[in-house]
C-alpha cells in the first residue's frame, strides 16, 4: 500500500456534468432549448400583441390579412390578420409542454412495462400481449374517441386550456409507450443473464433493488433515444388532433395547428408554414442532442475518455 | 478444532437439476436436460474441493445449485447444518452471507456503471446496518485484503485489467465474512501469470480467514495446486471423488484416467513416455443420457453390465469414492499409502481455530 491520499469520493454527478459539458452538441442543444423556452415564456412579456386579436372592422381586417414581415408584424399575419409572432409564442408554450410531458409519461410507462416484462417471466406474456394490442390499435381514432369522451368534462372541471392540455398529454403518453417498452424488455432480457445480476441475486438482493441498481442504469442509452423521438411524435400528434378539431380550440394556437392552417396557402405564403415547422424541428433537434449528451455522460466507459 | 473430525460444512445428497424441454406448438413438456443427475459429496470446513470435468458436464450448475441460484429438481443441500434445498427466497436471504460466489468472467460479473467501492459495498448495503462511513472503512479494508490499491475505489470496472477485476469480484465475495465460497472457474478468463496471482490470493485468504472453497475448473494442474480433494464429474454425475494426491497418482475411474492422461508433464523425459488415453466419440446429450453408466459409450474398458446398470458411487479405498463396476474394493491403496479416512491436507486454519 502506498500512502497516497485517497481521492475524496467525488460525486458521480460532478463527473457526469463535466462530460456533458464536453459534448458540444449537447451544450448547443441546451442553449437552443433554453432559447426556445425563453421565446415562449419571456417573449410574450416583451412582444405585447395579442395573438388572438381579430380586427372587428371587416374592411380593415381584409387589409391586414396575409401580410408579409413588417415592423408592426415582424413575422407577418395569418389569414385572419392575427400577428404570427405572438401566435408562435403562445403556441410554443402548449406545444413544448405537451411534447415534454407526453414524452416523460410515455418513457416512464414504457420503461416500467418493459422492465416488468423483461425481469419477471410470468408477467412477460400478458404485458407483451398488451403492448401488441396497443400497437395493433389504430391510434388516431382511439385518440379522437378519447377526446370526444373526456374533453368537455375535463374542460369544465379544470378549465379549457389546462383540461385539454392534460387530456392531450396523457392520451399521447398512453399511446406512445409501446416502442420504449419493447426496447427496454429486450435489453432487460439480455442484462438479467449477465453475471453481475446473478452476483446480486447470490447476495440475496431483492428484485426491486436489482432492478433499480443494475438494470435501469444499464438501459439508459436506448431509453434516451426513444425519448427524443417521442418528443417530436407528441408535438406532431397534438397538431394532428388540433387539425381534426379535437385538440385545442382554434383560439389556442399551437405550432402544430399553425402549421396546418398555413398549409392551405403554402405556395403563396410559405413563411406561415416555415416558421412553426422550424420551431418544431429546432425543438426536436435540441432534445435529440441533449439526449445524446446525457447518454454519453451517464456511461462511465465514454466518460473516461 | 480437532484435525481428526473436520466438520462437514457443505453436504450434498443426490442433487438433481433438470431443465425442462418444451417442444411442439403447445410447448408440452417432452423431456429434461439432466444437467446434474444425482450428485453427492461433502465439503469439510477449511478444505478446498476441486470440481473438474469437461465443458457441459454440469460443474457450474452444481456450483450455482449449491447457492440456490436455481431451484433444485431433487436432492438435499445442507450448508452449515441448514437444509437450504426447499427454502423460499425470503428464508434464504439471512443465510446468503454464509455462502458467496466468485464468477468466471470478471468483465461480466461487475456492473459497468458502478464504481469499485459501490460494487464491493453492495453486499454491505443489503445485509448490514453500516452507515456510509462504516461501509467505506470496510470496503477499504477488503481492498487491502485482496491487494487492490485504495486509490482505485472510485474507478469503474472498465479501467482495470482482468486480474484486478477478479480481485474486485473476490473482495465482493468476502464482504460479508462468508464461510463457503464457490469459485466458478475464477481463473479461466485470465492469462497464466495472472492465474497464479489469483490462485495464490485465494489460498492466502483461505489461510487467513479459514474459508472453505468449492473450486470449479477444467484446469487440472491448477486444481492439483489448490485442491485438497478432487471430484471428477462426467455428464452430470460424479465419476470419482478422491484426495488430490491419490487421484493424480493413481486415478481409478476410467474417465478420470483418461482426463488425467491429458495433463502435460513439466519434465520432458516423463512427457515423452506419457501415455495418452484418447477417448472416442462425443459426450452423449444430457437430455438423453445412456441407460447404464454415463460413461459407457466412450469407456475403453466397457462391458455388458455397464450398458444396463448405472454404477453407484462406492468407497473403494479410504476416502476414495468411485462410480465404476470394475474398480475392486481395495485396501492396499497402491502408491497412495495409508491415509486416514477423509484425510485432508493440513490447512493452516488449525492455528486460528
XYZ file of C-alpha atoms in Angstrom:
658
model
C 0.000 0.000 0.000
C 1.245 3.405 -0.820
C 0.446 6.268 1.425
C -1.077 8.306 -1.334
C -4.021 10.261 -0.125
C -7.263 8.627 -1.104
C -9.081 10.905 -3.511
C -12.230 12.140 -1.928
C -15.260 10.244 -3.136
C -16.326 12.954 -5.521
C -19.916 12.725 -6.524
C -20.539 10.965 -9.791
C -22.727 13.857 -10.823
C -19.728 16.128 -10.970
C -18.129 13.780 -13.488
C -21.402 13.434 -15.364
C -21.696 17.202 -15.668
C -18.095 17.554 -16.763
C -18.625 15.038 -19.541
C -21.930 16.601 -20.553
C -20.306 19.993 -20.894
C -17.598 18.416 -23.061
C -20.230 17.247 -25.543
C -20.521 20.254 -27.891
C -23.780 19.103 -29.454
C -25.379 18.676 -26.054
C -24.367 22.144 -24.931
C -25.707 23.604 -28.168
C -28.906 21.625 -27.603
C -29.315 23.001 -24.098
C -28.742 26.562 -25.307
C -31.183 26.130 -28.176
C -33.863 24.629 -25.953
C -33.311 27.390 -23.403
C -33.744 29.970 -26.172
C -36.954 28.310 -27.306
C -38.292 28.197 -23.765
C -37.344 31.848 -23.262
C -39.025 32.675 -26.561
C -42.342 31.183 -25.479
C -42.214 32.243 -21.822
C -40.472 35.608 -21.784
C -41.305 36.591 -25.357
C -44.967 37.496 -24.710
C -43.853 39.849 -21.937
C -41.840 41.846 -24.456
C -43.956 41.475 -27.569
C -47.264 42.566 -26.109
C -49.507 41.868 -29.074
C -52.498 39.596 -28.604
C -52.202 36.675 -30.956
C -55.910 36.040 -30.879
C -56.953 39.580 -31.710
C -59.000 39.869 -34.903
C -59.761 43.362 -36.239
C -63.519 43.819 -35.733
C -63.811 46.172 -38.708
C -64.119 43.839 -41.705
C -62.578 46.222 -44.212
C -59.509 46.789 -42.033
C -59.307 43.069 -41.307
C -59.176 42.235 -45.001
C -56.295 44.674 -45.431
C -54.400 43.052 -42.587
C -54.704 39.511 -43.960
C -51.693 37.504 -45.124
C -49.208 40.321 -44.754
C -45.504 39.787 -45.122
C -42.981 40.794 -42.446
C -43.196 44.420 -41.387
C -42.339 46.481 -38.294
C -45.854 46.101 -36.971
C -45.867 42.362 -37.585
C -42.280 41.013 -37.759
C -43.414 37.584 -38.956
C -46.442 38.783 -40.848
C -50.070 37.938 -40.226
C -52.253 34.934 -40.874
C -55.405 34.524 -42.903
C -57.447 36.413 -40.270
C -54.910 39.181 -39.835
C -53.590 37.884 -36.493
C -49.981 38.530 -35.532
C -47.852 35.457 -36.309
C -45.067 36.241 -33.828
C -47.492 36.376 -30.946
C -49.205 33.227 -32.167
C -45.887 31.394 -32.414
C -45.057 32.383 -28.855
C -48.281 31.289 -27.265
C -48.449 28.212 -29.496
C -44.976 27.187 -28.451
C -45.969 27.134 -24.831
C -48.562 24.476 -25.467
C -46.542 22.510 -27.990
C -43.391 22.405 -25.880
C -45.158 21.393 -22.720
C -47.311 18.786 -24.477
C -44.222 17.347 -26.136
C -42.153 17.151 -22.978
C -44.907 15.959 -20.652
C -46.168 13.336 -23.102
C -42.596 12.145 -23.662
C -41.961 11.743 -19.948
C -45.213 9.883 -19.495
C -44.586 7.587 -22.435
C -40.996 6.853 -21.423
C -41.873 6.232 -17.785
C -44.754 3.960 -18.674
C -42.789 2.179 -21.362
C -39.760 1.622 -19.126
C -41.972 0.374 -16.315
C -43.797 -2.109 -18.523
C -40.582 -3.157 -20.253
C -38.674 -3.804 -17.037
C -41.526 -5.791 -15.511
C -41.988 -7.855 -18.662
C -38.281 -8.485 -19.055
C -37.500 -9.287 -15.448
C -40.497 -11.289 -14.308
C -41.130 -14.224 -16.594
C -44.724 -14.561 -15.503
C -45.593 -11.021 -16.498
C -43.800 -11.252 -19.809
C -46.618 -12.894 -21.749
C -49.515 -10.744 -20.554
C -47.619 -7.439 -20.708
C -46.206 -8.053 -24.153
C -49.618 -9.079 -25.492
C -50.945 -5.825 -24.041
C -48.174 -3.966 -25.855
C -49.027 -5.774 -29.078
C -52.666 -4.890 -28.606
C -51.805 -1.211 -28.249
C -49.527 -1.351 -31.261
C -52.242 -3.009 -33.321
C -54.863 -0.427 -32.436
C -55.418 2.410 -34.897
C -54.207 5.191 -32.656
C -55.777 8.209 -34.308
C -59.378 7.010 -33.977
C -58.613 5.938 -30.430
C -57.275 9.386 -29.588
C -60.269 11.032 -31.207
C -62.654 8.886 -29.196
C -60.755 9.750 -26.008
C -61.017 13.441 -26.873
C -64.701 13.271 -27.616
C -65.434 11.334 -24.440
C -63.444 13.326 -21.923
C -62.666 16.742 -23.370
C -65.807 18.564 -22.323
C -65.842 17.106 -18.860
C -62.207 17.987 -18.203
C -62.567 21.432 -19.748
C -65.426 22.138 -17.427
C -63.666 20.994 -14.249
C -60.107 22.136 -14.969
C -60.610 24.987 -17.400
C -60.390 24.795 -21.175
C -56.660 25.253 -21.533
C -55.411 23.061 -18.685
C -58.099 20.422 -19.127
C -57.378 19.976 -22.814
C -53.641 20.090 -22.186
C -53.846 17.368 -19.540
C -56.055 15.177 -21.676
C -53.866 15.508 -24.758
C -50.610 14.916 -22.880
C -51.983 11.874 -21.073
C -53.648 10.467 -24.171
C -50.486 10.834 -26.266
C -48.348 9.444 -23.466
C -50.660 6.486 -23.061
C -50.499 5.632 -26.753
C -46.789 6.196 -27.399
C -45.124 3.995 -24.761
C -45.018 0.739 -26.747
C -41.733 1.149 -28.633
C -39.960 2.030 -25.393
C -41.471 -0.986 -23.648
C -40.272 -3.338 -26.361
C -36.767 -1.888 -26.423
C -36.446 -1.969 -22.639
C -37.774 -5.517 -22.387
C -35.218 -6.741 -24.893
C -32.390 -5.029 -23.045
C -33.521 -6.347 -19.674
C -33.810 -9.882 -21.012
C -30.193 -9.840 -22.062
C -28.990 -7.929 -18.993
C -30.576 -10.210 -16.459
C -28.491 -13.175 -17.586
C -25.291 -11.204 -17.091
C -23.217 -12.366 -14.170
C -23.431 -9.142 -12.204
C -27.158 -9.653 -11.860
C -26.519 -13.252 -10.809
C -23.969 -11.956 -8.303
C -26.562 -9.627 -6.867
C -29.039 -12.499 -6.619
C -26.445 -14.626 -4.874
C -26.101 -11.877 -2.285
C -29.833 -12.127 -1.751
C -30.737 -8.698 -3.096
C -34.452 -8.188 -3.568
C -35.891 -7.813 -7.028
C -36.639 -4.105 -6.796
C -33.075 -3.389 -5.679
C -31.673 -5.398 -8.573
C -33.913 -3.529 -10.980
C -33.034 -0.112 -9.614
C -29.329 -0.753 -9.130
C -28.374 -2.971 -12.026
C -30.999 -2.956 -14.725
C -32.280 0.623 -15.022
C -28.869 2.319 -15.192
C -27.898 -0.045 -17.979
C -30.962 0.608 -20.157
C -30.456 4.383 -20.145
C -28.982 4.586 -23.646
C -31.851 3.042 -25.630
C -34.392 4.846 -23.465
C -32.756 8.189 -24.243
C -33.025 7.544 -27.956
C -36.658 6.501 -27.658
C -37.404 9.565 -25.531
C -36.038 12.088 -28.001
C -38.007 10.549 -30.823
C -41.078 10.660 -28.642
C -40.990 14.455 -28.241
C -41.301 15.045 -31.961
C -44.042 12.481 -32.239
C -46.035 14.059 -29.434
C -45.854 17.536 -30.965
C -46.978 16.192 -34.343
C -49.813 14.104 -32.904
C -51.038 17.122 -30.983
C -51.078 19.143 -34.210
C -52.999 16.389 -35.987
C -55.594 16.397 -33.224
C -55.908 20.181 -33.398
C -56.169 19.959 -37.181
C -59.018 17.488 -36.850
C -60.743 19.849 -34.487
C -60.412 17.657 -31.417
C -57.319 19.206 -29.888
C -57.134 22.696 -28.538
C -59.870 25.065 -29.665
C -58.709 27.288 -32.542
C -58.257 30.355 -30.352
C -55.428 28.483 -28.594
C -52.790 28.310 -31.300
C -50.192 25.549 -31.197
C -47.231 25.021 -33.506
C -48.973 22.049 -34.987
C -52.206 23.896 -35.723
C -50.321 26.908 -37.136
C -48.583 24.521 -39.487
C -51.852 23.066 -40.620
C -53.527 26.451 -41.103
C -50.608 27.629 -43.180
C -50.654 24.523 -45.311
C -53.592 25.763 -47.427
C -51.655 28.781 -48.660
C -48.283 27.087 -48.780
C -47.473 28.374 -52.259
C -48.421 31.993 -51.725
C -47.212 32.418 -48.144
C -44.545 29.797 -47.372
C -43.415 31.747 -44.272
C -46.584 30.747 -42.447
C -45.577 27.068 -42.676
C -41.864 27.565 -42.377
C -41.888 29.344 -39.041
C -43.819 26.791 -36.947
C -42.110 23.958 -38.830
C -38.732 25.415 -37.985
C -39.733 25.757 -34.350
C -40.793 22.103 -34.164
C -37.619 20.964 -35.908
C -35.391 23.009 -33.623
C -37.118 21.604 -30.549
C -36.682 18.043 -31.723
C -33.101 18.678 -32.732
C -32.169 20.225 -29.402
C -33.862 17.476 -27.395
C -32.103 14.915 -29.565
C -28.686 16.401 -28.882
C -29.394 16.741 -25.195
C -30.356 13.071 -25.083
C -27.183 12.200 -26.935
C -25.055 14.117 -24.481
C -26.860 12.685 -21.461
C -26.405 9.156 -22.733
C -22.683 9.689 -23.143
C -22.345 11.441 -19.822
C -24.085 8.633 -17.956
C -21.887 5.924 -19.456
C -18.670 5.615 -17.441
C -16.828 3.996 -20.337
C -17.349 7.022 -22.553
C -16.942 9.427 -19.671
C -13.426 8.157 -19.032
C -12.148 9.322 -22.381
C -10.867 -27.744 16.216
C -9.536 -31.256 16.150
C -7.997 -32.341 12.913
C -9.401 -35.861 13.259
C -13.001 -34.850 12.834
C -13.320 -31.958 10.474
C -16.859 -30.678 10.378
C -18.877 -31.125 7.241
C -19.713 -27.591 6.170
C -21.496 -28.497 2.969
C -23.411 -31.703 2.479
C -24.863 -32.540 -0.884
C -27.095 -35.565 -1.232
C -28.395 -36.853 -4.500
C -28.536 -33.385 -6.025
C -30.595 -33.275 -9.202
C -31.156 -30.382 -11.531
C -33.216 -30.885 -14.635
C -34.009 -28.195 -17.153
C -37.317 -28.998 -18.836
C -37.551 -29.199 -22.625
C -40.757 -27.908 -24.169
C -41.488 -28.761 -27.762
C -44.319 -28.555 -30.250
C -46.968 -25.957 -30.765
C -48.400 -26.467 -27.280
C -44.987 -26.240 -25.624
C -45.605 -29.562 -23.994
C -43.049 -30.847 -21.519
C -41.325 -33.579 -23.518
C -38.155 -34.233 -21.591
C -35.416 -32.846 -19.402
C -31.830 -31.848 -19.816
C -30.338 -33.676 -16.859
C -27.609 -31.159 -16.117
C -26.952 -32.639 -12.688
C -28.221 -36.125 -12.035
C -27.722 -37.487 -8.555
C -24.561 -35.877 -7.268
C -23.486 -36.414 -3.667
C -20.445 -35.112 -1.852
C -19.427 -33.381 1.332
C -17.077 -30.484 1.805
C -15.271 -30.241 5.095
C -14.685 -26.991 6.861
C -11.496 -25.327 5.711
C -10.815 -27.577 2.757
C -10.865 -26.934 -0.949
C -12.815 -29.355 -3.052
C -11.852 -29.232 -6.703
C -14.617 -29.959 -9.167
C -13.320 -30.924 -12.592
C -14.800 -32.248 -15.781
C -15.164 -31.286 -19.397
C -17.359 -28.495 -20.718
C -21.048 -29.135 -20.234
C -20.691 -31.829 -17.592
C -22.609 -29.783 -15.034
C -19.794 -28.362 -12.916
C -21.023 -24.788 -12.914
C -24.602 -25.923 -12.471
C -23.606 -27.774 -9.303
C -21.887 -24.642 -8.032
C -24.894 -22.454 -8.705
C -27.303 -25.030 -7.309
C -25.348 -25.083 -4.034
C -26.084 -21.388 -3.653
C -29.685 -21.954 -4.680
C -29.392 -19.758 -7.734
C -31.529 -22.450 -9.331
C -34.481 -24.294 -7.865
C -33.432 -27.865 -7.295
C -35.235 -30.693 -9.044
C -34.375 -33.078 -6.242
C -31.920 -33.892 -3.505
C -30.679 -32.031 -0.477
C -28.101 -29.340 0.083
C -27.074 -28.597 3.649
C -24.885 -25.631 4.376
C -23.532 -25.336 7.893
C -26.278 -27.651 9.107
C -29.170 -25.807 7.466
C -31.071 -27.572 4.724
C -31.430 -24.916 2.047
C -32.925 -27.070 -0.677
C -36.541 -26.049 -0.091
C -36.213 -22.617 1.467
C -38.044 -19.719 -0.120
C -36.218 -16.650 -1.379
C -37.093 -14.774 1.800
C -35.984 -17.582 4.110
C -32.781 -17.914 2.152
C -31.809 -14.279 2.494
C -30.437 -14.432 6.054
C -28.330 -17.479 5.094
C -26.880 -15.886 1.963
C -23.993 -14.116 3.744
C -22.514 -17.507 4.681
C -22.096 -18.543 1.099
C -20.768 -16.456 -1.728
C -19.567 -16.897 -5.246
C -16.665 -15.768 -7.413
C -17.602 -15.751 -11.059
C -15.851 -16.884 -14.169
C -15.915 -13.768 -16.280
C -14.657 -10.788 -14.291
C -15.855 -8.494 -17.064
C -19.449 -9.668 -16.956
C -19.682 -10.078 -13.207
C -19.148 -6.388 -12.439
C -21.771 -3.803 -13.248
C -20.093 -1.382 -15.684
C -21.968 1.574 -14.207
C -20.894 1.121 -10.604
C -17.631 2.181 -9.019
C -15.389 -0.304 -7.253
C -16.499 0.827 -3.831
C -20.158 0.570 -4.824
C -19.607 -2.944 -6.158
C -17.747 -4.171 -3.090
C -20.154 -2.314 -0.819
C -23.296 -3.777 -2.364
C -23.446 -6.828 -0.056
C -22.910 -4.495 2.904
C -25.872 -2.370 1.836
C -28.007 -5.479 1.577
C -27.056 -7.219 4.794
C -25.610 -4.790 7.302
C -26.707 -1.615 9.053
C -23.411 0.151 8.458
C -23.653 3.823 7.588
C -21.776 5.271 4.636
C -18.596 5.853 6.651
C -18.659 2.352 8.125
C -19.170 0.837 4.714
C -16.357 2.894 3.300
C -13.995 1.664 6.000
C -14.946 -1.948 5.380
C -14.572 -1.542 1.617
C -11.064 -0.147 2.041
C -10.190 -2.996 4.396
C -11.413 -5.506 1.797
C -9.463 -3.778 -0.955
C -6.311 -4.089 1.164
C -7.074 -7.741 1.751
C -7.260 -8.592 -1.938
C -4.335 -6.372 -2.863
C -6.112 -3.518 -4.596
C -4.741 -0.042 -4.174
C -7.092 2.140 -2.164
C -6.905 4.959 -4.672
C -8.868 2.801 -7.112
C -12.041 2.923 -5.096
C -13.846 5.467 -7.245
C -12.898 3.934 -10.557
C -15.102 1.932 -12.841
C -14.557 -1.719 -13.819
C -13.534 -0.916 -17.395
C -10.435 0.821 -16.062
C -8.995 -2.418 -14.672
C -7.160 -5.420 -16.042
C -8.707 -8.874 -15.873
C -6.755 -9.874 -12.783
C -7.694 -6.704 -10.940
C -11.333 -7.170 -11.864
C -11.231 -10.667 -10.462
C -9.803 -9.222 -7.244
C -12.779 -6.866 -7.092
C -15.059 -9.894 -7.501
C -13.237 -11.697 -4.699
C -13.460 -8.651 -2.435
C -17.205 -8.529 -3.037
C -17.500 -12.209 -2.153
C -15.552 -11.626 1.077
C -17.512 -8.584 2.186
C -19.906 -10.445 4.453
C -17.344 -12.799 6.020
C -18.654 -15.917 4.310
C -17.672 -19.412 5.357
C -18.078 -21.027 1.990
C -17.160 -19.649 -1.410
C -17.981 -21.245 -4.724
C -15.244 -20.325 -7.184
C -16.807 -20.883 -10.578
C -13.801 -21.127 -12.902
C -12.357 -17.953 -11.409
C -9.183 -18.193 -13.458
C -10.477 -19.437 -16.795
C -10.663 -15.960 -18.306
C -7.231 -14.844 -17.110
C -3.820 -15.338 -18.623
C -1.352 -17.669 -16.958
C 0.727 -15.257 -14.908
C -2.409 -13.632 -13.530
C -3.954 -17.037 -12.848
C -1.145 -17.816 -10.434
C -1.631 -14.493 -8.644
C -5.340 -15.018 -8.224
C -4.954 -18.611 -7.051
C -2.296 -17.589 -4.553
C -4.569 -14.825 -3.328
C -7.379 -17.348 -2.845
C -5.013 -19.615 -0.889
C -3.759 -16.780 1.299
C -7.302 -15.725 2.069
C -8.194 -19.308 2.934
C -5.315 -19.465 5.387
C -6.150 -16.130 6.951
C -9.922 -16.414 7.095
C -10.455 -20.171 7.307
C -12.555 -20.250 4.159
C -13.964 -23.330 2.506
C -13.880 -23.448 -1.287
C -15.604 -25.346 -3.992
C -13.138 -24.727 -6.780
C -14.675 -25.413 -10.163
C -12.202 -25.611 -13.007
C -11.183 -27.501 -16.059
C -7.553 -26.673 -15.492
C -6.294 -29.887 -13.911
C -2.881 -28.591 -12.935
C -4.403 -25.590 -11.158
C -6.786 -27.877 -9.300
C -3.831 -30.026 -8.300
C -2.221 -26.925 -6.879
C -5.139 -25.644 -4.828
C -7.485 -28.521 -4.031
C -7.371 -30.927 -1.093
C -9.796 -33.357 -2.628
C -10.975 -33.564 -6.194
C -14.322 -34.560 -7.590
C -14.380 -35.640 -11.238
C -17.718 -35.177 -12.963
C -18.953 -36.656 -16.190
C -22.336 -35.935 -17.751
C -23.985 -34.692 -14.599
C -22.707 -37.469 -12.340
C -19.710 -37.949 -10.107
C -17.197 -40.361 -11.601
C -14.593 -40.228 -8.885
C -14.100 -38.356 -5.643
C -10.655 -38.779 -4.156
C -7.995 -36.982 -2.186
C -5.875 -34.965 -4.558
C -2.615 -36.871 -4.287
C -4.313 -40.235 -4.669
C -6.229 -39.119 -7.703
C -3.276 -37.619 -9.508
C -1.010 -40.545 -8.673
C -3.474 -43.299 -9.377
C -6.826 -42.428 -10.878
C -9.290 -45.304 -10.543
C -12.250 -44.427 -12.730
C -11.583 -44.935 -16.449
C -12.769 -41.412 -17.174
C -10.501 -39.942 -14.524
C -7.624 -41.909 -16.042
C -8.351 -40.533 -19.485
C -8.762 -36.983 -18.167
C -5.532 -37.020 -16.197
C -3.584 -38.599 -19.030
C -4.220 -35.354 -20.902
C -2.284 -33.252 -18.390
C 1.104 -32.378 -19.856
C 4.147 -33.155 -17.748
C 6.659 -30.455 -16.966
C 9.517 -32.969 -17.038
C 10.491 -33.556 -20.686
C 11.591 -37.145 -20.012
C 8.312 -38.021 -18.413
C 6.459 -36.148 -21.125
C 7.890 -38.374 -23.876
C 6.718 -41.519 -22.123
C 3.304 -40.148 -21.175
C 0.570 -42.471 -22.398
C -2.448 -40.533 -23.543
C -5.772 -42.272 -23.404
C -7.725 -40.861 -26.315
C -11.450 -41.185 -25.893
C -13.508 -41.819 -28.982
C -16.838 -40.280 -29.817
C -18.678 -37.401 -28.246
C -20.251 -36.775 -24.898
C -23.840 -38.052 -25.059
C -26.568 -35.445 -24.781
C -27.623 -34.810 -21.181
C -31.183 -34.739 -22.497
C -30.830 -38.391 -23.417
C -28.082 -39.949 -21.297
C -27.150 -43.618 -21.781
C -29.131 -46.090 -19.735
C -26.401 -47.619 -17.636
C -23.172 -45.921 -16.702
C -22.984 -42.394 -18.102
C -19.534 -43.140 -19.483
C -20.393 -46.476 -21.144
C -20.496 -45.055 -24.668
C -16.842 -43.995 -24.595
C -15.247 -46.125 -21.912
C -12.250 -48.164 -23.148
C -13.000 -50.840 -20.533
C -16.730 -51.143 -21.191
C -18.539 -54.466 -20.510
C -22.125 -55.623 -20.942
C -23.209 -54.655 -17.432
C -22.160 -51.047 -17.963
C -24.830 -50.544 -20.585
C -27.689 -51.731 -18.407
C -26.834 -50.807 -14.856
C -25.665 -47.487 -13.517
C -22.837 -47.966 -11.030
C -23.250 -46.433 -7.584
C -20.606 -44.220 -6.053
C -18.782 -46.607 -3.676
C -15.962 -46.045 -1.280
C -13.342 -48.400 -2.672
C -10.445 -47.274 -0.560
C -10.320 -45.000 2.444
C -11.523 -41.624 1.254
C -11.763 -42.703 -2.361
C -15.175 -42.915 -3.971
C -15.550 -44.302 -7.470
C -18.611 -44.961 -9.588
C -17.469 -47.935 -11.660
C -18.457 -51.610 -11.642
C -14.911 -52.819 -12.117
C -12.957 -50.968 -9.508
C -12.315 -53.502 -6.764
C -12.655 -52.569 -3.178
C -9.039 -52.369 -2.198
C -7.104 -51.909 0.920
C -3.622 -52.000 -0.496
C -4.118 -48.448 -1.744
C -1.170 -48.809 -4.084
C 1.007 -45.794 -4.302
C -1.087 -43.642 -2.069
C -0.009 -45.045 1.255
C -2.288 -45.423 4.234
C -4.354 -42.369 4.886
C -6.883 -41.617 7.480
C -10.441 -41.633 6.240
C -11.270 -38.328 4.599
C -7.819 -37.100 5.401
C -7.427 -33.596 4.191
C -4.340 -31.597 3.644
C -3.340 -29.811 6.780
C -4.677 -26.361 6.343
C -3.345 -23.669 8.477
C -6.755 -22.817 9.715
C -5.949 -25.051 12.679
C -3.781 -22.279 14.021
C -6.593 -19.828 14.008
C -9.290 -22.008 15.472
